């Protein structure tokens, strides 16, 4: 089978569709006061820095003078970002405020500026929108319970996936692979049938809801006598916030938990997965334990998704087989297409 690669026009169409949304670009804890960090979002190199008064800023990582990466520079006491080459200083709006080589009082050319982007900090993450605050289709998707005093959240180590963000999120919304891909954690190999579940998509197609009951393995629980693994009945409450944020609340008879993810598209084929895991504070699960558990769940998914072809999630529903139990993924594909994400043409030969 031969799969035609996505073209640069496809890539441009993906970036255009993805641009008017907010994405996380770093964890808040990873950009401390006075520090800088380089990142890439939708193919654009960005610099993040934090001023002495705690404000985070995001701008193009490209000095207007000689194209130097500003992320190699330093943050001044007044909160400007100073280029590491000739020391020009940019404020949080991207405007050059100082050119050290010129005598004091000489006007600074208006072209001496870099594009800057709005910043919000929510769910322990620094978010930005390349289309600007006014160009954003929607606000940063909320993480339920994050501000609730009775809940504790661990904002996990972001992981790099060599895949399109759409593929990553669809995997997060896939409800029929648990027993096969996750038998070492929550997936129950004895549960094969997916019971019918309802999916509802908001009228603006910006959010999708579903509730899926599941008899999960509980590798951390005590097994019943005669069984090797404990099980727990869970209602998985899914919410997808278009395009690439989603969460699952695992509702059990006990306390339940919340797994929130946001797949930030580095390029059309690379993704940084930001995530936060919350439990009621009374459970007192350590950060290390949460990190270990969740990475053990994500890792086999990453291996599967990085191998999927075409690398681009096919939005043409006839391109792959859609089963009843794929309803959540189908709703996601339809919503992406509704919001202008491109279909790609690829060759797929039916086998005899
Ligand atoms: Fe940045 Fe010259 S390249 S100040
Ligand atoms: Fe999975």
CSV table of C-alpha atoms and ligand atoms in Angstrom, one decimal:
chain,number,residue,atom,x,y,z
A,1,UNK,CA,0.0,0.0,0.0
A,2,UNK,CA,1.3,3.4,-0.8
A,3,UNK,CA,0.2,6.5,1.1
A,4,UNK,CA,0.5,9.9,-0.6
A,5,UNK,CA,2.2,12.3,1.8
A,6,UNK,CA,0.4,15.5,2.9
A,7,UNK,CA,1.5,18.4,0.7
A,8,UNK,CA,2.6,21.8,1.8
A,9,UNK,CA,-0.8,23.1,0.8
A,10,UNK,CA,-2.4,20.5,3.2
A,11,UNK,CA,0.0,21.7,5.9
A,12,UNK,CA,-0.9,25.4,5.3
A,13,UNK,CA,-4.6,24.5,5.5
A,14,UNK,CA,-4.0,22.6,8.8
A,15,UNK,CA,-2.1,25.6,10.3
A,16,UNK,CA,-4.8,28.0,9.1
A,17,UNK,CA,-7.6,25.9,10.7
A,18,UNK,CA,-5.6,25.4,13.9
A,19,UNK,CA,-4.4,29.0,14.4
A,20,UNK,CA,-7.5,30.6,16.0
A,21,UNK,CA,-7.3,28.4,19.1
A,22,UNK,CA,-5.4,28.6,22.4
A,23,UNK,CA,-2.7,25.9,23.0
A,24,UNK,CA,-0.4,25.2,26.0
A,25,UNK,CA,3.2,26.0,25.2
A,26,UNK,CA,4.8,25.2,28.6
A,27,UNK,CA,4.0,24.2,32.1
A,28,UNK,CA,3.9,27.3,34.4
A,29,UNK,CA,6.5,25.7,36.7
A,30,UNK,CA,8.9,25.3,33.8
A,31,UNK,CA,9.2,29.0,33.1
A,32,UNK,CA,10.4,30.5,36.4
A,33,UNK,CA,10.9,34.2,37.1
A,34,UNK,CA,13.7,35.7,35.0
A,35,UNK,CA,13.9,32.6,32.7
A,36,UNK,CA,13.4,32.0,29.0
A,37,UNK,CA,12.3,29.0,27.1
A,38,UNK,CA,12.2,28.2,23.4
A,39,UNK,CA,9.3,26.3,21.9
A,40,UNK,CA,7.5,25.7,18.6
A,41,UNK,CA,3.8,26.0,17.9
A,42,UNK,CA,2.2,25.3,14.5
A,43,UNK,CA,5.6,25.5,12.9
A,44,UNK,CA,6.4,28.9,14.5
A,45,UNK,CA,9.4,29.3,16.7
A,46,UNK,CA,8.4,31.1,19.9
A,47,UNK,CA,10.2,32.4,23.0
A,48,UNK,CA,8.5,32.4,26.4
A,49,UNK,CA,9.8,34.4,29.3
A,50,UNK,CA,8.7,35.5,32.8
A,51,UNK,CA,9.2,38.9,34.2
A,52,UNK,CA,10.2,39.8,37.8
A,53,UNK,CA,6.6,40.5,38.7
A,54,UNK,CA,5.6,37.0,37.5
A,55,UNK,CA,4.0,37.9,34.2
A,56,UNK,CA,4.6,35.3,31.4
A,57,UNK,CA,5.1,36.6,27.8
A,58,UNK,CA,5.3,34.9,24.4
A,59,UNK,CA,6.8,36.3,21.2
A,60,UNK,CA,8.5,35.2,18.0
A,61,UNK,CA,11.9,33.8,18.8
A,62,UNK,CA,13.6,36.0,16.2
A,63,UNK,CA,15.4,39.3,16.9
A,64,UNK,CA,14.3,42.0,14.4
A,65,UNK,CA,18.0,43.1,14.1
A,66,UNK,CA,19.9,40.0,12.9
A,67,UNK,CA,17.5,37.0,13.3
A,68,UNK,CA,19.1,35.8,16.5
A,69,UNK,CA,17.1,33.5,18.8
A,70,UNK,CA,15.9,35.6,21.7
A,71,UNK,CA,15.5,32.5,23.9
A,72,UNK,CA,19.3,32.6,24.4
A,73,UNK,CA,19.0,36.0,25.9
A,74,UNK,CA,18.3,37.3,29.4
A,75,UNK,CA,15.4,38.9,31.2
A,76,UNK,CA,16.2,42.3,32.5
A,77,UNK,CA,15.1,43.7,35.9
A,78,UNK,CA,12.4,45.7,34.1
A,79,UNK,CA,11.0,42.6,32.5
A,80,UNK,CA,12.4,43.1,29.0
A,81,UNK,CA,13.9,40.3,27.0
A,82,UNK,CA,17.5,41.2,26.0
A,83,UNK,CA,18.9,39.7,22.8
A,84,UNK,CA,22.1,37.7,23.4
A,85,UNK,CA,23.8,39.2,20.3
A,86,UNK,CA,23.8,43.0,20.5
A,87,UNK,CA,21.6,43.4,23.5
A,88,UNK,CA,18.5,45.0,22.1
A,89,UNK,CA,15.7,44.8,24.6
A,90,UNK,CA,12.0,43.9,23.9
A,91,UNK,CA,9.1,44.4,26.2
A,92,UNK,CA,6.3,41.9,26.8
A,93,UNK,CA,4.4,43.5,23.8
A,94,UNK,CA,7.4,42.7,21.6
A,95,UNK,CA,8.4,46.4,21.2
A,96,UNK,CA,12.1,47.2,21.2
A,97,UNK,CA,12.7,49.6,24.2
A,98,UNK,CA,16.5,49.9,24.1
A,99,UNK,CA,19.2,49.7,21.5
A,100,UNK,CA,22.4,49.9,23.6
A,101,UNK,CA,24.6,51.0,20.6
A,102,UNK,CA,22.7,54.2,20.1
A,103,UNK,CA,23.0,57.3,22.3
A,104,UNK,CA,20.4,57.8,24.9
A,105,UNK,CA,17.4,59.8,23.6
A,106,UNK,CA,17.7,58.6,20.0
A,107,UNK,CA,14.3,57.4,18.8
A,108,UNK,CA,13.9,53.7,18.3
A,109,UNK,CA,12.7,52.7,14.8
A,110,UNK,CA,9.1,51.5,14.9
A,111,UNK,CA,10.1,48.5,12.9
A,112,UNK,CA,12.2,47.3,15.8
A,113,UNK,CA,9.7,44.9,17.2
A,114,UNK,CA,8.8,41.2,17.2
A,115,UNK,CA,5.3,39.7,17.0
A,116,UNK,CA,4.0,38.9,20.5
A,117,UNK,CA,1.0,36.8,21.5
A,118,UNK,CA,-1.5,36.8,24.3
A,119,UNK,CA,-0.9,34.7,27.4
A,120,UNK,CA,-3.2,33.0,29.9
A,121,UNK,CA,-2.2,30.7,32.7
A,122,UNK,CA,-4.7,28.0,33.4
A,123,UNK,CA,-4.6,24.4,34.7
A,124,UNK,CA,-0.9,24.9,35.5
A,125,UNK,CA,-0.1,25.6,31.9
A,126,UNK,CA,1.0,28.7,29.9
A,127,UNK,CA,-1.4,29.1,26.9
A,128,UNK,CA,-1.1,31.3,23.8
A,129,UNK,CA,-3.1,31.9,20.7
A,130,UNK,CA,-1.3,32.8,17.5
A,131,UNK,CA,-4.4,34.5,16.1
A,132,UNK,CA,-4.4,37.0,19.0
A,133,UNK,CA,-7.0,37.3,21.7
A,134,UNK,CA,-9.5,38.9,19.3
A,135,UNK,CA,-8.9,36.2,16.7
A,136,UNK,CA,-9.6,33.3,19.0
A,137,UNK,CA,-12.7,31.2,18.2
A,138,UNK,CA,-13.0,30.2,21.8
A,139,UNK,CA,-11.4,30.6,25.2
A,140,UNK,CA,-9.0,28.3,26.9
A,141,UNK,CA,-10.9,25.1,27.7
A,142,UNK,CA,-11.6,24.7,31.4
A,143,UNK,CA,-10.1,21.9,33.5
A,144,UNK,CA,-12.9,20.9,35.9
A,145,UNK,CA,-12.0,20.8,39.7
A,146,UNK,CA,-8.6,22.4,39.0
A,147,UNK,CA,-9.4,25.3,41.3
A,148,UNK,CA,-11.4,23.2,43.8
A,149,UNK,CA,-9.6,23.1,47.2
A,150,UNK,CA,-10.9,19.6,47.7
A,151,UNK,CA,-9.0,18.3,44.7
A,152,UNK,CA,-5.3,17.8,44.1
A,153,UNK,CA,-3.8,18.1,40.7
A,154,UNK,CA,-0.4,17.0,39.4
A,155,UNK,CA,0.5,18.8,36.2
A,156,UNK,CA,2.5,16.0,34.4
A,157,UNK,CA,5.7,16.0,32.5
A,158,UNK,CA,4.8,16.9,28.9
A,159,UNK,CA,5.6,14.2,26.4
A,160,UNK,CA,6.6,14.5,22.7
A,161,UNK,CA,4.6,12.4,20.2
A,162,UNK,CA,5.7,12.0,16.6
A,163,UNK,CA,2.2,12.3,15.3
A,164,UNK,CA,-0.5,14.7,14.3
A,165,UNK,CA,-2.4,16.2,17.3
A,166,UNK,CA,-5.7,15.0,15.7
A,167,UNK,CA,-4.4,11.4,15.9
A,168,UNK,CA,-3.4,11.8,19.5
A,169,UNK,CA,-6.7,13.2,20.6
A,170,UNK,CA,-8.7,10.6,18.7
A,171,UNK,CA,-6.7,7.9,20.5
A,172,UNK,CA,-7.7,9.6,23.8
A,173,UNK,CA,-11.3,9.4,22.7
A,174,UNK,CA,-11.1,5.7,21.5
A,175,UNK,CA,-13.1,3.5,23.9
A,176,UNK,CA,-12.5,0.1,22.3
A,177,UNK,CA,-8.8,-0.6,22.8
A,178,UNK,CA,-8.5,-0.7,26.6
A,179,UNK,CA,-8.2,-4.5,27.1
A,180,UNK,CA,-5.9,-4.9,24.2
A,181,UNK,CA,-3.5,-1.9,24.6
A,182,UNK,CA,-3.6,-1.4,28.4
A,183,UNK,CA,-3.8,-4.9,30.0
A,184,UNK,CA,-0.9,-3.8,32.3
A,185,UNK,CA,-2.8,-0.9,33.8
A,186,UNK,CA,-6.6,-0.2,33.6
A,187,UNK,CA,-7.5,-2.3,30.5
A,188,UNK,CA,-9.5,-5.4,31.3
A,189,UNK,CA,-8.7,-8.2,28.7
A,190,UNK,CA,-12.0,-10.0,29.8
A,191,UNK,CA,-14.2,-7.1,28.5
A,192,UNK,CA,-14.3,-7.1,24.7
A,193,UNK,CA,-17.8,-5.9,23.9
A,194,UNK,CA,-18.3,-2.1,23.9
A,195,UNK,CA,-21.8,-1.4,25.2
A,196,UNK,CA,-23.7,1.2,23.1
A,197,UNK,CA,-23.1,4.7,24.3
A,198,UNK,CA,-24.5,8.1,23.4
A,199,UNK,CA,-22.4,11.0,22.0
A,200,UNK,CA,-23.6,14.6,21.9
A,201,UNK,CA,-22.0,17.3,20.0
A,202,UNK,CA,-22.7,21.0,20.9
A,203,UNK,CA,-24.5,23.1,18.2
A,204,UNK,CA,-21.3,25.1,17.6
A,205,UNK,CA,-19.4,21.7,17.3
A,206,UNK,CA,-16.8,23.0,19.8
A,207,UNK,CA,-17.4,20.3,22.4
A,208,UNK,CA,-18.4,16.7,22.4
A,209,UNK,CA,-19.7,14.7,25.4
A,210,UNK,CA,-20.1,10.9,26.0
A,211,UNK,CA,-20.4,8.6,29.0
A,212,UNK,CA,-19.1,5.1,28.6
A,213,UNK,CA,-19.5,2.5,31.4
A,214,UNK,CA,-16.5,0.1,31.8
A,215,UNK,CA,-15.4,-2.7,34.1
A,216,UNK,CA,-11.8,-1.5,34.5
A,217,UNK,CA,-8.9,-3.4,36.0
A,218,UNK,CA,-7.6,-1.7,39.2
A,219,UNK,CA,-4.0,-2.6,39.4
A,220,UNK,CA,-3.7,-0.7,42.6
A,221,UNK,CA,-6.7,-2.4,44.3
A,222,UNK,CA,-7.0,-5.6,46.3
A,223,UNK,CA,-8.2,-8.5,44.0
A,224,UNK,CA,-11.2,-10.5,45.1
A,225,UNK,CA,-10.3,-14.0,46.3
A,226,UNK,CA,-9.7,-16.3,43.3
A,227,UNK,CA,-8.8,-13.4,41.0
A,228,UNK,CA,-5.4,-12.1,40.0
A,229,UNK,CA,-6.5,-8.6,39.4
A,230,UNK,CA,-9.0,-6.3,41.1
A,231,UNK,CA,-11.7,-4.7,39.0
A,232,UNK,CA,-13.8,-1.5,39.4
A,233,UNK,CA,-16.9,-0.4,37.6
A,234,UNK,CA,-16.3,3.0,36.1
A,235,UNK,CA,-18.4,5.5,34.2
A,236,UNK,CA,-16.0,7.3,31.9
A,237,UNK,CA,-17.3,10.8,31.4
A,238,UNK,CA,-15.6,12.2,28.2
A,239,UNK,CA,-15.4,15.7,27.1
A,240,UNK,CA,-13.6,16.9,24.0
A,241,UNK,CA,-13.0,20.6,23.7
A,242,UNK,CA,-12.2,21.2,20.0
A,243,UNK,CA,-9.7,21.0,18.6
A,244,UNK,CA,-7.2,19.3,20.8
A,245,UNK,CA,-8.1,19.4,24.5
A,246,UNK,CA,-10.1,16.6,26.2
A,247,UNK,CA,-10.7,15.1,29.5
A,248,UNK,CA,-12.0,11.9,31.1
A,249,UNK,CA,-13.5,11.9,34.5
A,250,UNK,CA,-13.5,8.4,35.9
A,251,UNK,CA,-16.6,8.2,38.0
A,252,UNK,CA,-16.6,5.3,40.4
A,253,UNK,CA,-18.6,4.4,43.5
A,254,UNK,CA,-15.6,5.9,45.4
A,255,UNK,CA,-13.8,9.2,44.8
A,256,UNK,CA,-13.2,9.2,41.0
A,257,UNK,CA,-10.5,11.1,39.2
A,258,UNK,CA,-9.9,13.5,36.3
A,259,UNK,CA,-7.4,13.2,33.5
A,260,UNK,CA,-7.1,16.4,31.4
A,261,UNK,CA,-5.0,16.5,28.2
A,262,UNK,CA,-4.2,19.1,25.7
A,263,UNK,CA,-2.3,18.1,22.5
A,264,UNK,CA,-0.3,21.1,21.4
A,265,UNK,CA,0.6,20.9,17.7
A,266,UNK,CA,4.3,21.7,17.4
A,267,UNK,CA,4.0,21.1,13.6
A,268,UNK,CA,1.4,19.2,11.6
A,269,UNK,CA,3.2,16.0,12.4
A,270,UNK,CA,4.6,16.5,15.9
A,271,UNK,CA,2.7,17.1,19.1
A,272,UNK,CA,3.5,17.9,22.7
A,273,UNK,CA,1.0,16.4,25.0
A,274,UNK,CA,0.4,18.4,28.2
A,275,UNK,CA,-1.7,16.8,30.9
A,276,UNK,CA,-2.9,17.1,34.4
A,277,UNK,CA,-4.3,14.4,36.7
A,278,UNK,CA,-6.5,15.2,39.6
A,279,UNK,CA,-7.9,13.3,42.5
A,280,UNK,CA,-9.8,14.3,45.6
A,281,UNK,CA,-7.2,15.6,48.1
A,282,UNK,CA,-8.2,12.9,50.6
A,283,UNK,CA,-6.6,10.2,48.4
A,284,UNK,CA,-3.2,11.7,48.9
A,285,UNK,CA,-1.5,10.2,45.8
A,286,UNK,CA,2.0,11.4,45.4
A,287,UNK,CA,3.2,13.3,42.3
A,288,UNK,CA,5.7,10.5,41.5
A,289,UNK,CA,3.0,7.8,41.7
A,290,UNK,CA,0.7,9.8,39.4
A,291,UNK,CA,3.5,10.4,37.0
A,292,UNK,CA,4.5,6.7,36.9
A,293,UNK,CA,0.9,5.5,36.5
A,294,UNK,CA,-0.1,7.9,33.7
A,295,UNK,CA,3.1,7.5,31.7
A,296,UNK,CA,2.4,3.7,31.9
A,297,UNK,CA,-1.0,4.4,30.4
A,298,UNK,CA,0.2,6.9,27.7
A,299,UNK,CA,3.3,5.0,26.5
A,300,UNK,CA,1.6,2.0,24.7
A,301,UNK,CA,-0.9,4.5,23.1
A,302,UNK,CA,2.1,6.6,21.8
A,303,UNK,CA,3.6,3.6,20.2
A,304,UNK,CA,0.3,2.7,18.4
A,305,UNK,CA,-0.4,6.3,17.3
A,306,UNK,CA,3.1,7.0,16.0
A,307,UNK,CA,2.7,4.0,13.7
A,308,UNK,CA,-0.7,5.0,12.3
A,309,UNK,CA,-0.9,5.8,8.6
A,310,UNK,CA,-1.7,8.1,7.0
A,311,UNK,CA,-0.1,10.3,9.7
A,312,UNK,CA,-2.9,12.7,9.2
A,313,UNK,CA,-6.3,11.7,10.7
A,314,UNK,CA,-8.5,11.0,7.7
A,315,UNK,CA,-11.6,13.3,7.9
A,316,UNK,CA,-13.2,11.6,4.9
A,317,UNK,CA,-15.3,9.1,6.8
A,318,UNK,CA,-15.2,6.7,3.9
A,319,UNK,CA,-11.4,6.4,4.0
A,320,UNK,CA,-11.4,4.0,7.0
A,321,UNK,CA,-14.1,1.8,8.6
A,322,UNK,CA,-16.4,3.4,11.1
A,323,UNK,CA,-18.0,1.0,13.7
A,324,UNK,CA,-20.8,1.8,16.1
A,325,UNK,CA,-18.3,1.8,19.0
A,326,UNK,CA,-16.2,4.4,17.1
A,327,UNK,CA,-19.0,7.0,17.6
A,328,UNK,CA,-16.8,9.3,19.7
A,329,UNK,CA,-14.0,9.4,17.1
A,330,UNK,CA,-16.5,9.9,14.3
A,331,UNK,CA,-18.0,12.9,16.1
A,332,UNK,CA,-14.5,14.3,16.6
A,333,UNK,CA,-13.6,13.9,12.9
A,334,UNK,CA,-16.9,15.6,11.8
A,335,UNK,CA,-16.2,18.5,14.2
A,336,UNK,CA,-12.7,19.0,13.0
A,337,UNK,CA,-13.9,19.1,9.4
A,338,UNK,CA,-16.7,21.5,10.4
A,339,UNK,CA,-14.0,23.9,11.8
A,340,UNK,CA,-12.0,23.9,8.6
A,341,UNK,CA,-9.4,21.2,9.2
A,342,UNK,CA,-8.5,19.7,5.8
A,343,UNK,CA,-9.1,16.3,4.4
A,344,UNK,CA,-6.1,14.8,2.6
A,345,UNK,CA,-6.3,12.6,-0.4
A,346,UNK,CA,-4.5,9.3,0.0
A,347,UNK,CA,-4.3,6.1,-1.9
A,348,UNK,CA,-5.7,3.0,-0.2
A,349,UNK,CA,-5.9,-0.2,-2.2
A,350,UNK,CA,-8.5,-2.6,-1.0
A,351,UNK,CA,-7.1,-6.1,-0.4
A,352,UNK,CA,-8.6,-9.1,-2.1
B,1,LIG,FE1,19.5,40.8,18.3
B,1,LIG,FE2,21.4,42.2,17.1
B,1,LIG,S1,20.6,40.3,16.6
B,1,LIG,S2,20.4,42.7,18.9
B,2,LIG,FE1,-5.3,4.3,25.4
